[in-house]
Amino acid sequence: MDKRIVEFLKSKGVHIEQPWNADEAIKLWANWYAGYVDGFHRYQLYQGEKRIPQERKTLKMAETVCQDWADLLLNEKVEISCSDDTVQERLNMALQRVNFAVQANQLLERSFAVGGGFFIEYWDGTGVNIKYVTQDRMIPITYTSAGLIEAAFTSKQVVDGQEYEYLETHTLNDRGEYVVDNFLLREKNGSLTEMPAAFLQLHNVAAKVETHSSTPRFQSVRPNKANKYASDSPFGVSVFSGAIDVLKAIDNEYDSLDNEFTLGRKRIFVTDGVANIHVNEDGTTSPAFDPLDTAFYRMPEQNDEDGVPIVESNMQLRIAEHEQALQTQLNILGQKCGFGENHYRWQQGTVTTATQVISENSKMFRTLKKHELLLRKSIVDMARSLMEIELAYVDGADLPPDITFTVDFDDSIIEDTAEKKRMALTDYNAELISAQEYYRQVYSLDDQQAQAFAKQMQEERNAEQSWKNVEDEPPME
């Protein structure tokens, strides 16, 4: 949290809450996500005379964990639906315009790494748009146990070749509606200077935006995991925050496995007499072995007559022991990060991920559903905010309050969808469930959508039956 920006906000009369300082933790999580932590991956080893710089190899499993969760939660099979067909079409166009499928997946990956992130909706002058920022760019203003109420966000913006700090505050007015105030701050000599209103107007930056809505223009995206550092903090924690020691163990054993081949490679120790056995025509000697061949190591000539001139050294490699230890740590990592055992497998020199359908009583299923609780609300609120902005700027109208949004997550890894459809069809044929319930179970429709779809199907079946009745009539004589 940049103290200069905090002081600037205070100068504008914005009261800043002082929660747990997450900067150091976020920096640590970001380093593990990147796969390099100074002091661990780069260190010094004392070899009896002096300290030798060393660099530890890494499997970058923190990145893999975050990628796997992002792909499970937000993939191409996730559907965002609206109860109104016209609004649905506009929503689909807006999501495509902002590249939501790609950008949201990437934000989720980064957010699970550093503890959280945000969707921020706005009008960019030509259409609706979304900013995707991580929580290190958020300054909390007010928050409760229910979540973040008001906040400020920072980002970098280049104007006429000059980089500025873009600062926006999202606060509530007396009517309970959100107001967005925008600032451009220029850094000079270590301090931040606010650019005047004329500069913002010249570059199409609205100094103040009245949303006329109680729906926030930002939504939190983070792992559904308790913050053990500060229970009342608006900051989330990394999905691997409780597995740092396991990540260290994995990289230790992976690095040791690589060193096993380096230190255990074949060596042939030869004496000087044998190495120089080749005699040239002028009586001088030259190496009998290629001096660039690292398998040979020259030893001083020994006076001992019993000395062996050539000694072969074949170190025994401990590959099986290393792979077993590495697999043990991968199992622990899977448990600590919510996947359960056997999610990661060390096979043929690489880490593979289990792809089998998981059961509903597994740890991974329970964790997946827990993460979906937070993510579902964020996506629904994002879709509503996006359409409120779209209708307000394009149509000059409000989004009807009775319009609902739903999210259908990808359940193909959790259950056999074909089996689910078969069971629902059996129940429907046995008259145990209605057509509407069948549509709810198989197509994940809400009550309103299922009712409308059932009515539409019934009307189409009646129309088809009337056509058949006409076709079945006998020909006129």
PDB file of N, CA, C and O in Angstrom, residues 280-322:
ATOM      1  N   ASN A 280      55.442 -38.349 -29.139  1.00  0.00           N
ATOM      2  CA  ASN A 280      55.552 -37.810 -30.490  1.00  0.00           C
ATOM      3  C   ASN A 280      56.915 -38.147 -31.100  1.00  0.00           C
ATOM      4  O   ASN A 280      57.822 -38.674 -30.424  1.00  0.00           O
ATOM      5  N   GLU A 281      57.096 -37.807 -32.399  1.00  0.00           N
ATOM      6  CA  GLU A 281      58.349 -38.123 -33.094  1.00  0.00           C
ATOM      7  C   GLU A 281      59.537 -37.391 -32.485  1.00  0.00           C
ATOM      8  O   GLU A 281      60.673 -37.889 -32.514  1.00  0.00           O
ATOM      9  N   ASP A 282      59.315 -36.213 -31.957  1.00  0.00           N
ATOM     10  CA  ASP A 282      60.415 -35.458 -31.365  1.00  0.00           C
ATOM     11  C   ASP A 282      60.700 -35.843 -29.930  1.00  0.00           C
ATOM     12  O   ASP A 282      61.483 -35.208 -29.233  1.00  0.00           O
ATOM     13  N   GLY A 283      60.007 -36.880 -29.443  1.00  0.00           N
ATOM     14  CA  GLY A 283      60.254 -37.364 -28.099  1.00  0.00           C
ATOM     15  C   GLY A 283      59.377 -36.758 -27.036  1.00  0.00           C
ATOM     16  O   GLY A 283      59.399 -37.201 -25.883  1.00  0.00           O
ATOM     17  N   THR A 284      58.591 -35.748 -27.404  1.00  0.00           N
ATOM     18  CA  THR A 284      57.686 -35.143 -26.424  1.00  0.00           C
ATOM     19  C   THR A 284      56.428 -35.996 -26.290  1.00  0.00           C
ATOM     20  O   THR A 284      56.124 -36.825 -27.151  1.00  0.00           O
ATOM     21  N   THR A 285      55.760 -35.798 -25.191  1.00  0.00           N
ATOM     22  CA  THR A 285      54.517 -36.537 -24.938  1.00  0.00           C
ATOM     23  C   THR A 285      53.328 -35.614 -25.090  1.00  0.00           C
ATOM     24  O   THR A 285      53.432 -34.397 -24.896  1.00  0.00           O
ATOM     25  N   SER A 286      52.197 -36.180 -25.431  1.00  0.00           N
ATOM     26  CA  SER A 286      50.935 -35.438 -25.540  1.00  0.00           C
ATOM     27  C   SER A 286      49.832 -36.260 -24.901  1.00  0.00           C
ATOM     28  O   SER A 286      49.969 -37.479 -24.752  1.00  0.00           O
ATOM     29  N   PRO A 287      48.767 -35.584 -24.487  1.00  0.00           N
ATOM     30  CA  PRO A 287      47.698 -36.330 -23.802  1.00  0.00           C
ATOM     31  C   PRO A 287      47.145 -37.461 -24.666  1.00  0.00           C
ATOM     32  O   PRO A 287      46.889 -37.289 -25.861  1.00  0.00           O
ATOM     33  N   ALA A 288      46.970 -38.583 -24.021  1.00  0.00           N
ATOM     34  CA  ALA A 288      46.397 -39.724 -24.735  1.00  0.00           C
ATOM     35  C   ALA A 288      44.876 -39.625 -24.785  1.00  0.00           C
ATOM     36  O   ALA A 288      44.231 -40.301 -25.590  1.00  0.00           O
ATOM     37  N   PHE A 289      44.320 -38.777 -23.923  1.00  0.00           N
ATOM     38  CA  PHE A 289      42.865 -38.614 -23.876  1.00  0.00           C
ATOM     39  C   PHE A 289      42.497 -37.178 -24.247  1.00  0.00           C
ATOM     40  O   PHE A 289      43.303 -36.244 -24.087  1.00  0.00           O
ATOM     41  N   ASP A 290      41.319 -37.004 -24.749  1.00  0.00           N
ATOM     42  CA  ASP A 290      40.832 -35.676 -25.117  1.00  0.00           C
ATOM     43  C   ASP A 290      40.762 -34.810 -23.862  1.00  0.00           C
ATOM     44  O   ASP A 290      40.040 -35.134 -22.906  1.00  0.00           O
ATOM     45  N   PRO A 291      41.482 -33.690 -23.790  1.00  0.00           N
ATOM     46  CA  PRO A 291      41.473 -32.863 -22.577  1.00  0.00           C
ATOM     47  C   PRO A 291      40.113 -32.220 -22.300  1.00  0.00           C
ATOM     48  O   PRO A 291      39.854 -31.760 -21.190  1.00  0.00           O
ATOM     49  N   LEU A 292      39.221 -32.189 -23.312  1.00  0.00           N
ATOM     50  CA  LEU A 292      37.886 -31.621 -23.123  1.00  0.00           C
ATOM     51  C   LEU A 292      36.866 -32.653 -22.649  1.00  0.00           C
ATOM     52  O   LEU A 292      35.711 -32.319 -22.409  1.00  0.00           O
ATOM     53  N   ASP A 293      37.278 -33.884 -22.569  1.00  0.00           N
ATOM     54  CA  ASP A 293      36.380 -34.952 -22.117  1.00  0.00           C
ATOM     55  C   ASP A 293      36.321 -34.919 -20.597  1.00  0.00           C
ATOM     56  O   ASP A 293      37.293 -35.261 -19.910  1.00  0.00           O
ATOM     57  N   THR A 294      35.159 -34.499 -20.052  1.00  0.00           N
ATOM     58  CA  THR A 294      35.030 -34.315 -18.604  1.00  0.00           C
ATOM     59  C   THR A 294      34.909 -35.625 -17.845  1.00  0.00           C
ATOM     60  O   THR A 294      34.900 -35.620 -16.614  1.00  0.00           O
ATOM     61  N   ALA A 295      34.823 -36.740 -18.530  1.00  0.00           N
ATOM     62  CA  ALA A 295      34.761 -38.026 -17.826  1.00  0.00           C
ATOM     63  C   ALA A 295      36.108 -38.368 -17.206  1.00  0.00           C
ATOM     64  O   ALA A 295      36.178 -39.149 -16.238  1.00  0.00           O
ATOM     65  N   PHE A 296      37.210 -37.813 -17.727  1.00  0.00           N
ATOM     66  CA  PHE A 296      38.557 -38.126 -17.246  1.00  0.00           C
ATOM     67  C   PHE A 296      39.023 -37.044 -16.271  1.00  0.00           C
ATOM     68  O   PHE A 296      38.834 -35.847 -16.489  1.00  0.00           O
ATOM     69  N   TYR A 297      39.652 -37.525 -15.193  1.00  0.00           N
ATOM     70  CA  TYR A 297      40.205 -36.623 -14.183  1.00  0.00           C
ATOM     71  C   TYR A 297      41.650 -37.033 -13.924  1.00  0.00           C
ATOM     72  O   TYR A 297      41.921 -38.163 -13.508  1.00  0.00           O
ATOM     73  N   ARG A 298      42.617 -36.117 -14.192  1.00  0.00           N
ATOM     74  CA  ARG A 298      44.039 -36.445 -14.056  1.00  0.00           C
ATOM     75  C   ARG A 298      44.473 -36.345 -12.607  1.00  0.00           C
ATOM     76  O   ARG A 298      44.177 -35.378 -11.900  1.00  0.00           O
ATOM     77  N   MET A 299      45.230 -37.372 -12.158  1.00  0.00           N
ATOM     78  CA  MET A 299      45.757 -37.440 -10.805  1.00  0.00           C
ATOM     79  C   MET A 299      47.283 -37.395 -10.871  1.00  0.00           C
ATOM     80  O   MET A 299      47.895 -37.844 -11.853  1.00  0.00           O
ATOM     81  N   PRO A 300      47.955 -36.872  -9.855  1.00  0.00           N
ATOM     82  CA  PRO A 300      49.423 -36.868  -9.838  1.00  0.00           C
ATOM     83  C   PRO A 300      49.979 -38.294  -9.866  1.00  0.00           C
ATOM     84  O   PRO A 300      49.356 -39.245  -9.387  1.00  0.00           O
ATOM     85  N   GLU A 301      51.173 -38.433 -10.448  1.00  0.00           N
ATOM     86  CA  GLU A 301      51.846 -39.732 -10.516  1.00  0.00           C
ATOM     87  C   GLU A 301      52.188 -40.199  -9.109  1.00  0.00           C
ATOM     88  O   GLU A 301      52.638 -39.426  -8.262  1.00  0.00           O
ATOM     89  N   GLN A 302      51.925 -41.482  -8.836  1.00  0.00           N
ATOM     90  CA  GLN A 302      52.205 -42.051  -7.530  1.00  0.00           C
ATOM     91  C   GLN A 302      53.479 -42.893  -7.580  1.00  0.00           C
ATOM     92  O   GLN A 302      53.759 -43.567  -8.573  1.00  0.00           O
ATOM     93  N   ASN A 303      54.265 -42.836  -6.478  1.00  0.00           N
ATOM     94  CA  ASN A 303      55.487 -43.645  -6.392  1.00  0.00           C
ATOM     95  C   ASN A 303      55.183 -45.081  -5.988  1.00  0.00           C
ATOM     96  O   ASN A 303      56.032 -45.968  -6.118  1.00  0.00           O
ATOM     97  N   ASP A 304      54.011 -45.288  -5.491  1.00  0.00           N
ATOM     98  CA  ASP A 304      53.614 -46.626  -5.047  1.00  0.00           C
ATOM     99  C   ASP A 304      53.492 -47.542  -6.261  1.00  0.00           C
ATOM    100  O   ASP A 304      52.717 -47.268  -7.177  1.00  0.00           O
ATOM    101  N   GLU A 305      54.261 -48.630  -6.245  1.00  0.00           N
ATOM    102  CA  GLU A 305      54.242 -49.556  -7.379  1.00  0.00           C
ATOM    103  C   GLU A 305      52.903 -50.274  -7.498  1.00  0.00           C
ATOM    104  O   GLU A 305      52.535 -50.754  -8.559  1.00  0.00           O
ATOM    105  N   ASP A 306      52.209 -50.352  -6.381  1.00  0.00           N
ATOM    106  CA  ASP A 306      50.915 -51.061  -6.413  1.00  0.00           C
ATOM    107  C   ASP A 306      49.767 -50.149  -6.860  1.00  0.00           C
ATOM    108  O   ASP A 306      48.623 -50.572  -6.939  1.00  0.00           O
ATOM    109  N   GLY A 307      50.052 -48.872  -7.111  1.00  0.00           N
ATOM    110  CA  GLY A 307      49.010 -47.950  -7.524  1.00  0.00           C
ATOM    111  C   GLY A 307      48.402 -48.332  -8.861  1.00  0.00           C
ATOM    112  O   GLY A 307      49.115 -48.733  -9.788  1.00  0.00           O
ATOM    113  N   VAL A 308      47.100 -48.211  -8.976  1.00  0.00           N
ATOM    114  CA  VAL A 308      46.390 -48.544 -10.220  1.00  0.00           C
ATOM    115  C   VAL A 308      46.353 -47.301 -11.093  1.00  0.00           C
ATOM    116  O   VAL A 308      45.895 -46.245 -10.648  1.00  0.00           O
ATOM    117  N   PRO A 309      46.846 -47.360 -12.338  1.00  0.00           N
ATOM    118  CA  PRO A 309      46.930 -46.148 -13.171  1.00  0.00           C
ATOM    119  C   PRO A 309      45.591 -45.620 -13.633  1.00  0.00           C
ATOM    120  O   PRO A 309      45.440 -44.442 -13.898  1.00  0.00           O
ATOM    121  N   ILE A 310      44.630 -46.494 -13.795  1.00  0.00           N
ATOM    122  CA  ILE A 310      43.290 -46.067 -14.248  1.00  0.00           C
ATOM    123  C   ILE A 310      42.244 -46.625 -13.288  1.00  0.00           C
ATOM    124  O   ILE A 310      42.199 -47.850 -13.052  1.00  0.00           O
ATOM    125  N   VAL A 311      41.420 -45.734 -12.721  1.00  0.00           N
ATOM    126  CA  VAL A 311      40.366 -46.150 -11.791  1.00  0.00           C
ATOM    127  C   VAL A 311      39.037 -45.611 -12.293  1.00  0.00           C
ATOM    128  O   VAL A 311      38.893 -44.409 -12.520  1.00  0.00           O
ATOM    129  N   GLU A 312      38.086 -46.488 -12.466  1.00  0.00           N
ATOM    130  CA  GLU A 312      36.748 -46.095 -12.924  1.00  0.00           C
ATOM    131  C   GLU A 312      35.831 -45.901 -11.719  1.00  0.00           C
ATOM    132  O   GLU A 312      35.822 -46.731 -10.791  1.00  0.00           O
ATOM    133  N   SER A 313      35.059 -44.796 -11.737  1.00  0.00           N
ATOM    134  CA  SER A 313      34.140 -44.499 -10.640  1.00  0.00           C
ATOM    135  C   SER A 313      32.729 -44.390 -11.181  1.00  0.00           C
ATOM    136  O   SER A 313      32.436 -43.523 -12.013  1.00  0.00           O
ATOM    137  N   ASN A 314      31.852 -45.279 -10.715  1.00  0.00           N
ATOM    138  CA  ASN A 314      30.434 -45.245 -11.093  1.00  0.00           C
ATOM    139  C   ASN A 314      29.607 -45.051  -9.830  1.00  0.00           C
ATOM    140  O   ASN A 314      29.408 -45.994  -9.055  1.00  0.00           O
ATOM    141  N   MET A 315      29.156 -43.807  -9.594  1.00  0.00           N
ATOM    142  CA  MET A 315      28.345 -43.519  -8.402  1.00  0.00           C
ATOM    143  C   MET A 315      26.950 -44.113  -8.582  1.00  0.00           C
ATOM    144  O   MET A 315      26.379 -44.069  -9.669  1.00  0.00           O
ATOM    145  N   GLN A 316      26.416 -44.655  -7.514  1.00  0.00           N
ATOM    146  CA  GLN A 316      25.068 -45.214  -7.562  1.00  0.00           C
ATOM    147  C   GLN A 316      24.048 -44.083  -7.410  1.00  0.00           C
ATOM    148  O   GLN A 316      24.071 -43.341  -6.429  1.00  0.00           O
ATOM    149  N   LEU A 317      23.167 -43.928  -8.386  1.00  0.00           N
ATOM    150  CA  LEU A 317      22.160 -42.878  -8.357  1.00  0.00           C
ATOM    151  C   LEU A 317      20.962 -43.295  -7.504  1.00  0.00           C
ATOM    152  O   LEU A 317      20.476 -44.428  -7.610  1.00  0.00           O
ATOM    153  N   ARG A 318      20.477 -42.365  -6.689  1.00  0.00           N
ATOM    154  CA  ARG A 318      19.321 -42.645  -5.801  1.00  0.00           C
ATOM    155  C   ARG A 318      18.042 -42.053  -6.397  1.00  0.00           C
ATOM    156  O   ARG A 318      17.372 -41.227  -5.787  1.00  0.00           O
ATOM    157  N   ILE A 319      17.729 -42.489  -7.599  1.00  0.00           N
ATOM    158  CA  ILE A 319      16.579 -41.916  -8.317  1.00  0.00           C
ATOM    159  C   ILE A 319      15.268 -42.304  -7.653  1.00  0.00           C
ATOM    160  O   ILE A 319      14.384 -41.464  -7.433  1.00  0.00           O
ATOM    161  N   ALA A 320      15.106 -43.565  -7.329  1.00  0.00           N
ATOM    162  CA  ALA A 320      13.839 -44.042  -6.753  1.00  0.00           C
ATOM    163  C   ALA A 320      13.536 -43.343  -5.436  1.00  0.00           C
ATOM    164  O   ALA A 320      12.388 -42.953  -5.172  1.00  0.00           O
ATOM    165  N   GLU A 321      14.566 -43.157  -4.595  1.00  0.00           N
ATOM    166  CA  GLU A 321      14.361 -42.499  -3.307  1.00  0.00           C
ATOM    167  C   GLU A 321      13.926 -41.043  -3.492  1.00  0.00           C
ATOM    168  O   GLU A 321      13.038 -40.547  -2.796  1.00  0.00           O
ATOM    169  N   HIS A 322      14.549 -40.360  -4.465  1.00  0.00           N
ATOM    170  CA  HIS A 322      14.174 -38.973  -4.728  1.00  0.00           C
ATOM    171  C   HIS A 322      12.751 -38.871  -5.261  1.00  0.00           C
ATOM    172  O   HIS A 322      11.977 -38.004  -4.840  1.00  0.00           O
TER     173      HIS A 322
END
